[in-house]
Amino acid sequence: MEIWINPACSKCRSAISLLDAEGADYTVRRYLEDVPSEDEIRAVLGRLGLEPWDITRTQEADAKELGLKDWPREASARDRWIAALAGHPRLIQRPIITADDGTALVGRTEDAVTEAISRGKS
């Protein structure tokens, strides 16, 4: 499994601690340094079963500068949202865990991280 993190984020650090405590096998991706491409974001969205606006941190300064709150949340605007996430990775909700079973989860809670771990053991 892979976990996309920002090391400055307490939720990311908590997720890593839980993964370590459970002895999970995972790879860390510091997505602010190793920025995901638009195609990678599309793939993760498919694994999450979510739309780009569902994983966008709309309270970030970049989001406000871009005026994201006024962007349409519909299929015709999907590529625009994905481009914004790739161009401004701070906007990506974190942490995102890609499970070994091909799914992904936003690991902001202990339950979500535990779920990702269990999917890896299936």
XYZ file of C-alpha atoms in Angstrom:
122
model
C 0.000 0.000 0.000
C 1.052 3.592 -0.467
C 0.214 6.598 1.684
C 0.292 10.149 0.343
C 1.364 12.439 3.169
C 2.420 15.909 4.146
C 4.841 15.356 7.064
C 3.631 18.599 8.685
C 0.081 17.195 8.934
C -0.936 15.686 12.289
C -3.501 13.370 10.623
C -0.725 12.036 8.360
C 1.598 11.448 11.304
C -1.192 9.667 13.182
C -1.894 7.439 10.178
C 1.808 6.545 9.863
C 1.953 5.735 13.591
C -1.049 3.439 13.282
C 0.377 1.726 10.184
C 3.653 1.189 12.043
C 1.880 -0.105 15.162
C 0.009 -2.636 13.026
C 3.189 -3.687 11.202
C 1.693 -2.705 7.848
C 3.845 -2.825 4.727
C 3.583 0.556 3.019
C 5.429 3.157 0.976
C 5.358 6.848 1.852
C 4.809 9.410 -0.878
C 5.448 12.992 0.152
C 3.064 14.348 -2.419
C 4.126 17.986 -2.023
C 7.617 16.986 -3.209
C 6.651 14.080 -5.489
C 3.589 15.734 -7.008
C 1.068 13.328 -8.551
C 0.311 13.813 -12.229
C -3.202 14.448 -13.487
C -3.359 10.788 -14.577
C -2.289 9.609 -11.108
C -4.951 11.809 -9.532
C -7.569 10.370 -11.911
C -6.458 6.836 -10.983
C -6.660 7.571 -7.239
C -10.074 9.176 -7.669
C -11.224 6.002 -9.421
C -9.887 3.903 -6.548
C -11.538 6.220 -4.007
C -14.831 6.329 -5.908
C -14.832 10.108 -5.456
C -14.765 13.261 -7.554
C -11.888 15.752 -7.411
C -13.912 18.306 -5.458
C -14.494 15.615 -2.810
C -10.754 15.489 -2.018
C -10.046 19.205 -2.347
C -9.027 21.222 0.699
C -11.170 24.237 -0.105
C -10.011 26.284 2.885
C -6.388 26.424 1.681
C -5.056 29.787 0.482
C -4.521 28.336 -3.017
C -8.182 27.335 -3.178
C -9.271 30.822 -2.247
C -6.902 32.381 -4.798
C -8.303 30.105 -7.513
C -11.882 30.812 -6.444
C -12.646 27.084 -6.141
C -15.776 27.631 -4.072
C -17.375 29.088 -7.202
C -16.273 26.316 -9.567
C -19.017 23.991 -10.786
C -19.018 20.527 -9.265
C -20.064 18.614 -12.347
C -18.573 16.254 -14.921
C -17.784 19.035 -17.393
C -15.515 20.718 -14.806
C -13.769 17.531 -13.624
C -10.590 18.034 -15.672
C -10.290 21.621 -14.440
C -10.433 20.418 -10.817
C -7.878 17.668 -11.492
C -5.530 20.173 -13.135
C -5.870 22.415 -10.072
C -4.973 19.523 -7.749
C -1.929 18.612 -9.856
C -0.871 22.254 -10.090
C -1.471 22.983 -6.411
C -0.884 19.725 -4.498
C -1.545 21.405 -1.127
C -5.184 21.259 -2.163
C -5.220 17.439 -2.030
C -6.887 16.034 1.067
C -4.541 13.955 3.154
C -3.563 11.340 3.892
C -4.680 9.158 1.000
C -3.971 5.462 1.367
C -4.029 3.189 -1.655
C -4.841 -0.303 -0.395
C -3.432 -3.504 -1.816
C -6.875 -4.620 -2.996
C -6.998 -1.803 -5.565
C -9.149 0.576 -3.528
C -8.137 3.744 -1.711
C -9.267 5.661 1.358
C -8.807 9.113 2.799
C -7.166 8.141 6.083
C -8.173 11.056 8.284
C -9.596 8.813 11.004
C -8.224 5.810 12.852
C -11.128 3.735 11.497
C -10.232 4.611 7.887
C -6.574 3.671 8.422
C -7.603 0.418 10.086
C -9.909 -0.291 7.136
C -7.016 0.256 4.693
C -4.854 -2.138 6.709
C -7.589 -4.796 6.713
C -8.016 -4.426 2.943
C -4.299 -5.142 2.606
C -4.679 -8.371 4.565
C -7.631 -9.694 2.536
